[in-house]
């Protein structure tokens, strides 16, 4: 059976200007925008040491996982320095909804983009019970 082997791209339909939304992600989350207006995230440049995992999951329709966003999706972005990311977001007056929280597989924080999409930030760590807390 043929099967999906990974995420080949993430595409967001902007409610306002696509260029302005892309620039927000560039300016606040450090995405390096290419000439076509999007970013290419290269796993080989990731320093987490986990081989570049991507998680795929569904959410219950009555759950609160994506709150306060009303979007039907949430994107998890890997970050290389959670403390630095939180500091730059805070300096830009972008509220941290929650976190950073430590889990067995790294640290997480959540923000909203300017179009009301909840964004999950993840600083990966190799799975280890000692990473909790």
PDB file of C-alpha atoms in Angstrom:
ATOM      1  CA  UNK A   1       0.000   0.000   0.000  1.00  0.00           C
ATOM      2  CA  UNK A   2       1.271   3.489  -0.824  1.00  0.00           C
ATOM      3  CA  UNK A   3       1.508   5.704   2.230  1.00  0.00           C
ATOM      4  CA  UNK A   4       2.257   9.221   3.391  1.00  0.00           C
ATOM      5  CA  UNK A   5       5.854   9.565   4.589  1.00  0.00           C
ATOM      6  CA  UNK A   6       5.916  13.124   5.894  1.00  0.00           C
ATOM      7  CA  UNK A   7       4.598  16.654   5.659  1.00  0.00           C
ATOM      8  CA  UNK A   8       5.684  18.226   2.391  1.00  0.00           C
ATOM      9  CA  UNK A   9       4.434  21.707   3.155  1.00  0.00           C
ATOM     10  CA  UNK A  10       2.171  23.898   5.229  1.00  0.00           C
ATOM     11  CA  UNK A  11       0.002  26.398   3.388  1.00  0.00           C
ATOM     12  CA  UNK A  12      -2.109  29.052   5.103  1.00  0.00           C
ATOM     13  CA  UNK A  13      -4.814  30.996   3.290  1.00  0.00           C
ATOM     14  CA  UNK A  14      -4.510  34.516   4.684  1.00  0.00           C
ATOM     15  CA  UNK A  15      -7.650  36.440   5.571  1.00  0.00           C
ATOM     16  CA  UNK A  16      -5.767  39.708   5.086  1.00  0.00           C
ATOM     17  CA  UNK A  17      -2.648  40.070   2.972  1.00  0.00           C
ATOM     18  CA  UNK A  18      -0.594  36.939   2.329  1.00  0.00           C
ATOM     19  CA  UNK A  19       2.619  38.980   2.104  1.00  0.00           C
ATOM     20  CA  UNK A  20       1.952  40.709   5.423  1.00  0.00           C
ATOM     21  CA  UNK A  21       1.213  37.398   7.176  1.00  0.00           C
ATOM     22  CA  UNK A  22       4.409  35.853   5.762  1.00  0.00           C
ATOM     23  CA  UNK A  23       6.373  38.896   6.929  1.00  0.00           C
ATOM     24  CA  UNK A  24       4.925  38.526  10.458  1.00  0.00           C
ATOM     25  CA  UNK A  25       6.213  34.939  10.563  1.00  0.00           C
ATOM     26  CA  UNK A  26       9.581  36.150   9.235  1.00  0.00           C
ATOM     27  CA  UNK A  27       9.850  39.026  11.687  1.00  0.00           C
ATOM     28  CA  UNK A  28       8.648  37.212  14.812  1.00  0.00           C
ATOM     29  CA  UNK A  29       9.405  33.516  14.309  1.00  0.00           C
ATOM     30  CA  UNK A  30      12.506  33.841  12.151  1.00  0.00           C
ATOM     31  CA  UNK A  31      11.254  32.089   9.004  1.00  0.00           C
ATOM     32  CA  UNK A  32      13.677  32.821   6.186  1.00  0.00           C
ATOM     33  CA  UNK A  33      11.416  33.838   3.302  1.00  0.00           C
ATOM     34  CA  UNK A  34      12.529  32.807  -0.183  1.00  0.00           C
ATOM     35  CA  UNK A  35      11.856  34.720  -3.408  1.00  0.00           C
ATOM     36  CA  UNK A  36       8.540  32.889  -3.913  1.00  0.00           C
ATOM     37  CA  UNK A  37       7.263  34.388  -0.632  1.00  0.00           C
ATOM     38  CA  UNK A  38       7.324  31.235   1.489  1.00  0.00           C
ATOM     39  CA  UNK A  39      10.009  29.458   3.491  1.00  0.00           C
ATOM     40  CA  UNK A  40      11.772  26.140   2.993  1.00  0.00           C
ATOM     41  CA  UNK A  41      12.458  24.438   6.318  1.00  0.00           C
ATOM     42  CA  UNK A  42      15.432  22.136   5.882  1.00  0.00           C
ATOM     43  CA  UNK A  43      15.616  19.254   8.393  1.00  0.00           C
ATOM     44  CA  UNK A  44      19.370  19.010   7.844  1.00  0.00           C
ATOM     45  CA  UNK A  45      19.767  22.420   9.524  1.00  0.00           C
ATOM     46  CA  UNK A  46      17.886  21.328  12.672  1.00  0.00           C
ATOM     47  CA  UNK A  47      20.142  20.801  15.698  1.00  0.00           C
ATOM     48  CA  UNK A  48      17.750  18.865  17.969  1.00  0.00           C
ATOM     49  CA  UNK A  49      19.303  15.457  17.245  1.00  0.00           C
ATOM     50  CA  UNK A  50      15.981  13.629  16.846  1.00  0.00           C
ATOM     51  CA  UNK A  51      16.145  13.184  13.081  1.00  0.00           C
ATOM     52  CA  UNK A  52      13.511  15.824  12.379  1.00  0.00           C
ATOM     53  CA  UNK A  53      10.272  14.268  13.570  1.00  0.00           C
ATOM     54  CA  UNK A  54       6.890  15.613  12.487  1.00  0.00           C
ATOM     55  CA  UNK A  55       3.808  14.724  14.542  1.00  0.00           C
ATOM     56  CA  UNK A  56       0.402  14.302  12.895  1.00  0.00           C
ATOM     57  CA  UNK A  57      -2.792  14.080  14.964  1.00  0.00           C
ATOM     58  CA  UNK A  58      -6.493  14.875  14.909  1.00  0.00           C
ATOM     59  CA  UNK A  59      -8.424  16.786  17.573  1.00  0.00           C
ATOM     60  CA  UNK A  60     -11.898  16.175  18.951  1.00  0.00           C
ATOM     61  CA  UNK A  61     -14.449  18.726  17.683  1.00  0.00           C
ATOM     62  CA  UNK A  62     -15.518  19.639  21.234  1.00  0.00           C
ATOM     63  CA  UNK A  63     -11.969  19.796  22.620  1.00  0.00           C
ATOM     64  CA  UNK A  64     -10.123  22.907  23.789  1.00  0.00           C
ATOM     65  CA  UNK A  65      -6.672  22.085  22.375  1.00  0.00           C
ATOM     66  CA  UNK A  66      -6.793  24.872  19.759  1.00  0.00           C
ATOM     67  CA  UNK A  67      -8.467  27.477  22.022  1.00  0.00           C
ATOM     68  CA  UNK A  68      -8.682  30.443  21.892  1.00  0.00           C
ATOM     69  CA  UNK A  69      -8.360  30.065  18.111  1.00  0.00           C
ATOM     70  CA  UNK A  70     -11.444  29.146  16.121  1.00  0.00           C
ATOM     71  CA  UNK A  71      -9.305  27.782  13.266  1.00  0.00           C
ATOM     72  CA  UNK A  72      -9.628  24.128  12.367  1.00  0.00           C
ATOM     73  CA  UNK A  73      -5.856  23.643  12.522  1.00  0.00           C
ATOM     74  CA  UNK A  74      -2.824  24.453  14.646  1.00  0.00           C
ATOM     75  CA  UNK A  75       0.741  24.336  13.383  1.00  0.00           C
ATOM     76  CA  UNK A  76       3.592  23.258  15.624  1.00  0.00           C
ATOM     77  CA  UNK A  77       6.861  24.968  14.728  1.00  0.00           C
ATOM     78  CA  UNK A  78      10.183  23.567  15.926  1.00  0.00           C
ATOM     79  CA  UNK A  79      12.399  26.255  17.477  1.00  0.00           C
ATOM     80  CA  UNK A  80      16.096  26.129  18.275  1.00  0.00           C
ATOM     81  CA  UNK A  81      16.045  28.350  21.385  1.00  0.00           C
ATOM     82  CA  UNK A  82      12.785  28.546  23.357  1.00  0.00           C
ATOM     83  CA  UNK A  83      14.058  31.125  25.842  1.00  0.00           C
ATOM     84  CA  UNK A  84      15.327  33.336  23.026  1.00  0.00           C
ATOM     85  CA  UNK A  85      12.071  32.914  21.095  1.00  0.00           C
ATOM     86  CA  UNK A  86       9.943  33.830  24.124  1.00  0.00           C
ATOM     87  CA  UNK A  87      12.154  36.860  24.791  1.00  0.00           C
ATOM     88  CA  UNK A  88      11.856  38.165  21.221  1.00  0.00           C
ATOM     89  CA  UNK A  89       8.093  37.602  21.142  1.00  0.00           C
ATOM     90  CA  UNK A  90       7.661  39.339  24.491  1.00  0.00           C
ATOM     91  CA  UNK A  91       9.820  42.260  23.291  1.00  0.00           C
ATOM     92  CA  UNK A  92       7.495  42.568  20.269  1.00  0.00           C
ATOM     93  CA  UNK A  93       4.422  42.633  22.569  1.00  0.00           C
ATOM     94  CA  UNK A  94       3.198  39.250  21.335  1.00  0.00           C
ATOM     95  CA  UNK A  95       1.533  37.578  24.321  1.00  0.00           C
ATOM     96  CA  UNK A  96       2.586  34.081  25.324  1.00  0.00           C
ATOM     97  CA  UNK A  97      -0.701  32.226  25.871  1.00  0.00           C
ATOM     98  CA  UNK A  98       0.962  29.441  27.860  1.00  0.00           C
ATOM     99  CA  UNK A  99       4.426  28.110  28.538  1.00  0.00           C
ATOM    100  CA  UNK A 100       7.149  27.389  28.178  1.00  0.00           C
ATOM    101  CA  UNK A 101       6.101  23.997  29.554  1.00  0.00           C
ATOM    102  CA  UNK A 102       8.556  21.103  29.854  1.00  0.00           C
ATOM    103  CA  UNK A 103       7.579  17.622  28.666  1.00  0.00           C
ATOM    104  CA  UNK A 104       9.418  14.369  28.014  1.00  0.00           C
ATOM    105  CA  UNK A 105      10.081  15.388  24.412  1.00  0.00           C
ATOM    106  CA  UNK A 106      10.982  19.050  24.865  1.00  0.00           C
ATOM    107  CA  UNK A 107       9.592  22.452  25.749  1.00  0.00           C
ATOM    108  CA  UNK A 108       6.400  24.028  24.411  1.00  0.00           C
ATOM    109  CA  UNK A 109       4.849  27.507  24.312  1.00  0.00           C
ATOM    110  CA  UNK A 110       1.766  28.851  22.542  1.00  0.00           C
ATOM    111  CA  UNK A 111       0.964  32.165  20.847  1.00  0.00           C
ATOM    112  CA  UNK A 112      -1.578  33.508  18.348  1.00  0.00           C
ATOM    113  CA  UNK A 113      -0.619  34.826  14.910  1.00  0.00           C
ATOM    114  CA  UNK A 114      -2.182  38.123  13.736  1.00  0.00           C
ATOM    115  CA  UNK A 115      -5.019  36.247  11.987  1.00  0.00           C
ATOM    116  CA  UNK A 116      -6.111  34.385  15.109  1.00  0.00           C
ATOM    117  CA  UNK A 117      -4.434  31.031  14.445  1.00  0.00           C
ATOM    118  CA  UNK A 118      -2.983  29.349  17.516  1.00  0.00           C
ATOM    119  CA  UNK A 119       0.703  28.550  17.022  1.00  0.00           C
ATOM    120  CA  UNK A 120       2.537  25.901  19.032  1.00  0.00           C
ATOM    121  CA  UNK A 121       6.274  26.373  19.476  1.00  0.00           C
ATOM    122  CA  UNK A 122       8.398  23.321  20.293  1.00  0.00           C
ATOM    123  CA  UNK A 123      12.030  23.103  21.309  1.00  0.00           C
ATOM    124  CA  UNK A 124      12.596  19.360  20.784  1.00  0.00           C
ATOM    125  CA  UNK A 125      14.544  17.145  23.144  1.00  0.00           C
ATOM    126  CA  UNK A 126      15.173  13.437  22.930  1.00  0.00           C
ATOM    127  CA  UNK A 127      12.459  11.557  24.829  1.00  0.00           C
ATOM    128  CA  UNK A 128      13.529  11.246  28.458  1.00  0.00           C
ATOM    129  CA  UNK A 129      11.517  11.147  31.700  1.00  0.00           C
ATOM    130  CA  UNK A 130      14.141  13.479  33.235  1.00  0.00           C
ATOM    131  CA  UNK A 131      13.025  16.233  30.819  1.00  0.00           C
ATOM    132  CA  UNK A 132       9.727  16.647  32.675  1.00  0.00           C
ATOM    133  CA  UNK A 133       9.208  19.591  34.970  1.00  0.00           C
TER     134      UNK A 133
END
